[in-house]
PDB file of C-alpha atoms in Angstrom:
ATOM      1  CA  ILE A 262       0.132  -0.211  -0.016  1.00  0.00           C
ATOM      2  CA  THR A 263       1.480   3.208  -1.196  1.00  0.00           C
ATOM      3  CA  SER A 264       0.454   6.900  -0.753  1.00  0.00           C
ATOM      4  CA  ASP A 265       2.075  10.350  -1.704  1.00  0.00           C
ATOM      5  CA  GLY A 266      -1.020  11.823  -0.282  1.00  0.00           C
ATOM      6  CA  VAL A 267      -3.281  12.797   2.574  1.00  0.00           C
ATOM      7  CA  THR A 268      -2.578   8.948   3.949  1.00  0.00           C
ATOM      8  CA  LEU A 269       1.365   9.664   3.861  1.00  0.00           C
ATOM      9  CA  ALA A 270       0.853  12.873   5.922  1.00  0.00           C
ATOM     10  CA  ASN A 271      -1.858  11.488   8.337  1.00  0.00           C
ATOM     11  CA  GLN A 272      -1.757   7.759   8.261  1.00  0.00           C
ATOM     12  CA  TRP A 273       1.556   6.731   7.499  1.00  0.00           C
ATOM     13  CA  THR A 274       2.146   3.812   9.718  1.00  0.00           C
ATOM     14  CA  ARG A 275      -0.359   2.147   7.777  1.00  0.00           C
ATOM     15  CA  LEU A 276       1.277   2.014   4.420  1.00  0.00           C
ATOM     16  CA  GLY A 277       3.861  -0.650   3.397  1.00  0.00           C
ATOM     17  CA  THR A 278       3.854  -4.299   2.746  1.00  0.00           C
ATOM     18  CA  PHE A 279       1.216  -6.614   3.508  1.00  0.00           C
ATOM     19  CA  TYR A 280       1.163 -10.612   3.426  1.00  0.00           C
ATOM     20  CA  LEU A 281      -2.167 -12.667   3.109  1.00  0.00           C
ATOM     21  CA  ASP A 282      -2.802 -13.906   6.646  1.00  0.00           C
ATOM     22  CA  GLY A 283      -6.140 -15.508   6.125  1.00  0.00           C
ATOM     23  CA  GLU A 284      -9.860 -15.382   4.757  1.00  0.00           C
ATOM     24  CA  GLN A 285     -12.619 -14.496   6.321  1.00  0.00           C
ATOM     25  CA  ALA A 286     -16.358 -14.904   4.470  1.00  0.00           C
ATOM     26  CA  GLY A 287     -14.760 -15.628   1.106  1.00  0.00           C
ATOM     27  CA  ARG A 288     -12.212 -12.232   1.136  1.00  0.00           C
ATOM     28  CA  PRO A 289      -8.791 -12.402   2.006  1.00  0.00           C
ATOM     29  CA  TYR A 290      -7.146 -10.632   5.001  1.00  0.00           C
ATOM     30  CA  TYR A 291      -3.591  -9.036   5.458  1.00  0.00           C
ATOM     31  CA  LEU A 292      -1.203  -8.475   8.122  1.00  0.00           C
ATOM     32  CA  GLN A 293       1.389  -5.559   7.502  1.00  0.00           C
ATOM     33  CA  ASP A 294       4.819  -6.824   7.899  1.00  0.00           C
ATOM     34  CA  ASN A 295       5.586  -5.167  10.923  1.00  0.00           C
ATOM     35  CA  GLY A 296       2.471  -6.934  12.322  1.00  0.00           C
ATOM     36  CA  GLN A 297       0.960  -3.640  13.190  1.00  0.00           C
ATOM     37  CA  ASN A 298      -2.167  -3.231  11.155  1.00  0.00           C
ATOM     38  CA  TYR A 299      -4.508  -5.484   9.032  1.00  0.00           C
ATOM     39  CA  LEU A 300      -6.135  -4.951   5.575  1.00  0.00           C
ATOM     40  CA  TYR A 301      -9.662  -6.658   5.737  1.00  0.00           C
ATOM     41  CA  PHE A 302     -13.187  -6.311   4.595  1.00  0.00           C
ATOM     42  CA  LEU A 303     -15.232  -5.531   7.557  1.00  0.00           C
ATOM     43  CA  GLY A 304     -18.515  -7.193   6.423  1.00  0.00           C
ATOM     44  CA  GLY A 305     -16.678 -10.740   7.033  1.00  0.00           C
ATOM     45  CA  TRP A 306     -16.947 -10.086  10.607  1.00  0.00           C
ATOM     46  CA  GLN A 307     -20.036  -7.826  10.630  1.00  0.00           C
ATOM     47  CA  PRO A 308     -22.302  -8.395   8.067  1.00  0.00           C
ATOM     48  CA  GLY A 309     -23.809  -4.962   6.411  1.00  0.00           C
ATOM     49  CA  TYR A 310     -20.793  -3.121   6.996  1.00  0.00           C
ATOM     50  CA  ASP A 311     -19.430  -3.591   3.637  1.00  0.00           C
ATOM     51  CA  TRP A 312     -16.238  -1.463   3.507  1.00  0.00           C
ATOM     52  CA  TRP A 313     -12.424  -2.295   3.447  1.00  0.00           C
ATOM     53  CA  TYR A 314     -10.350  -1.207   6.609  1.00  0.00           C
ATOM     54  CA  VAL A 315      -6.541  -0.703   7.006  1.00  0.00           C
ATOM     55  CA  GLY A 316      -6.234  -0.744  11.227  1.00  0.00           C
ATOM     56  CA  ASP A 317      -4.841  -2.411  13.815  1.00  0.00           C
ATOM     57  CA  ASP A 318      -7.561  -4.458  15.105  1.00  0.00           C
ATOM     58  CA  LEU A 319      -8.901  -7.347  12.792  1.00  0.00           C
ATOM     59  CA  GLY A 320     -12.396  -7.204  12.200  1.00  0.00           C
ATOM     60  CA  VAL A 321     -13.221  -4.045  14.108  1.00  0.00           C
ATOM     61  CA  ASN A 322     -15.314  -1.081  12.961  1.00  0.00           C
ATOM     62  CA  MET A 323     -12.593   1.160  12.838  1.00  0.00           C
ATOM     63  CA  GLY A 324      -9.218   2.007  11.210  1.00  0.00           C
ATOM     64  CA  GLY A 325      -7.263   4.726   9.422  1.00  0.00           C
ATOM     65  CA  MET A 326      -7.921   3.943   6.112  1.00  0.00           C
ATOM     66  CA  ILE A 327     -11.504   2.941   4.389  1.00  0.00           C
ATOM     67  CA  ASN A 328     -12.790   2.130   1.267  1.00  0.00           C
ATOM     68  CA  MET A 329     -16.393   1.606   0.435  1.00  0.00           C
ATOM     69  CA  ASP A 330     -16.044  -0.513  -2.846  1.00  0.00           C
ATOM     70  CA  LYS A 331     -18.348  -3.371  -1.591  1.00  0.00           C
ATOM     71  CA  THR A 332     -17.938  -5.090  -4.876  1.00  0.00           C
ATOM     72  CA  ALA A 333     -14.158  -5.958  -4.628  1.00  0.00           C
ATOM     73  CA  THR A 334     -13.238  -9.286  -3.708  1.00  0.00           C
ATOM     74  CA  CYS A 335      -9.784  -8.608  -3.427  1.00  0.00           C
ATOM     75  CA  PRO A 336      -8.216  -5.204  -2.392  1.00  0.00           C
ATOM     76  CA  ASP A 337      -6.383  -4.923  -5.717  1.00  0.00           C
ATOM     77  CA  GLN A 338      -9.621  -5.008  -7.655  1.00  0.00           C
ATOM     78  CA  ILE A 339     -10.964  -1.827  -5.844  1.00  0.00           C
ATOM     79  CA  THR A 340     -11.977   1.016  -8.113  1.00  0.00           C
ATOM     80  CA  VAL A 341     -13.246   3.491  -5.298  1.00  0.00           C
ATOM     81  CA  VAL A 342     -11.186   6.136  -3.828  1.00  0.00           C
ATOM     82  CA  TRP A 343      -9.644   5.128  -0.458  1.00  0.00           C
ATOM     83  CA  GLU A 344     -10.598   7.472   2.318  1.00  0.00           C
ATOM     84  CA  ALA A 345      -7.919   8.125   5.057  1.00  0.00           C
ATOM     85  CA  TYR A 346      -8.686   9.357   8.651  1.00  0.00           C
ATOM     86  CA  ALA A 347      -7.214  13.096   8.547  1.00  0.00           C
ATOM     87  CA  TRP A 348      -6.078  15.742  10.732  1.00  0.00           C
ATOM     88  CA  THR A 349      -7.167  18.819   8.649  1.00  0.00           C
ATOM     89  CA  GLY A 350      -5.659  21.310  11.094  1.00  0.00           C
ATOM     90  CA  GLU A 351      -8.787  22.505  12.731  1.00  0.00           C
ATOM     91  CA  TRP A 352     -10.423  20.960  15.911  1.00  0.00           C
ATOM     92  CA  ALA A 353     -13.795  21.282  14.130  1.00  0.00           C
ATOM     93  CA  ASP A 354     -12.250  19.147  11.260  1.00  0.00           C
ATOM     94  CA  ILE A 355     -10.679  16.503  13.166  1.00  0.00           C
ATOM     95  CA  ASN A 356     -12.872  13.453  12.412  1.00  0.00           C
ATOM     96  CA  ASP A 357     -12.837  13.822   8.750  1.00  0.00           C
ATOM     97  CA  TRP A 358     -12.722  11.029   6.240  1.00  0.00           C
ATOM     98  CA  VAL A 359     -10.321  12.513   3.416  1.00  0.00           C
ATOM     99  CA  PRO A 360      -9.990  11.083  -0.142  1.00  0.00           C
ATOM    100  CA  ASP A 361      -6.585   9.957  -0.918  1.00  0.00           C
ATOM    101  CA  PRO A 362      -6.403   9.402  -5.032  1.00  0.00           C
ATOM    102  CA  ASP A 363      -2.975   8.978  -4.708  1.00  0.00           C
ATOM    103  CA  LEU A 364      -3.320   5.614  -2.567  1.00  0.00           C
ATOM    104  CA  LYS A 365      -2.664   2.403  -4.134  1.00  0.00           C
ATOM    105  CA  VAL A 366      -2.964  -1.330  -3.529  1.00  0.00           C
ATOM    106  CA  ARG A 367      -0.677  -3.246  -5.399  1.00  0.00           C
ATOM    107  CA  CYS A 368      -0.913  -7.325  -5.318  1.00  0.00           C
ATOM    108  CA  ILE A 369       2.190  -8.837  -6.070  1.00  0.00           C
ATOM    109  CA  ASN A 370       3.237 -12.781  -5.658  1.00  0.00           C
ATOM    110  CA  GLY A 371       5.960 -13.652  -2.941  1.00  0.00           C
ATOM    111  CA  GLU A 372       8.776 -13.969  -5.695  1.00  0.00           C
ATOM    112  CA  GLU A 373       8.718 -10.405  -6.719  1.00  0.00           C
ATOM    113  CA  THR A 374       9.327  -9.170  -3.248  1.00  0.00           C
ATOM    114  CA  THR A 375      12.268 -11.562  -2.377  1.00  0.00           C
ATOM    115  CA  THR A 376      15.597  -9.641  -3.038  1.00  0.00           C
ATOM    116  CA  SER A 377      19.133 -11.346  -3.917  1.00  0.00           C
ATOM    117  CA  LYS A 378      22.513 -10.093  -3.324  1.00  0.00           C
ATOM    118  CA  LYS A 379      25.578 -11.092  -5.005  1.00  0.00           C
ATOM    119  CA  THR A 380      28.861 -11.006  -3.284  1.00  0.00           C
ATOM    120  CA  THR A 381      32.159 -11.167  -4.790  1.00  0.00           C
ATOM    121  CA  THR A 382      35.892 -11.171  -4.201  1.00  0.00           C
ATOM    122  CA  ASP A 383      37.692  -8.095  -5.106  1.00  0.00           C
ATOM    123  CA  SER A 384      40.449  -9.864  -6.662  1.00  0.00           C
ATOM    124  CA  ASP A 385      37.958 -11.475  -8.863  1.00  0.00           C
ATOM    125  CA  PRO A 386      34.656  -9.445  -9.660  1.00  0.00           C
ATOM    126  CA  ASN A 387      33.183 -12.364 -11.521  1.00  0.00           C
ATOM    127  CA  ARG A 388      33.410 -14.815  -8.581  1.00  0.00           C
ATOM    128  CA  GLU A 389      30.542 -15.226  -6.447  1.00  0.00           C
ATOM    129  CA  VAL A 390      31.362 -16.133  -2.867  1.00  0.00           C
TER     130      VAL A 390
END
């Protein structure tokens, strides 16, 4: 999950890499690589609450990012703009969900997330160690 917009400024701890962690009511849920947040479809836990959340309590109607696309069965299929819970600078506006058209959710397979490192010697840069 990436953003260069309002989410980066207000919910930066909820951005990053998430891994598939399970399934609830036919929809996947994901755990952030540091174990702090989940990406999940709330309707799997609470019928009628048909939206996606990124939050620290799995299956709870609360989080820092929300998306109302109830038709997407996987988060990379979402076509509706995500919103972030944001501080807008005024106390009267502190409880605002602000659209973030820059927020992107992209699914990749595990092979694309691995890195490799080649170690060589100074005497022979073509010889791997």
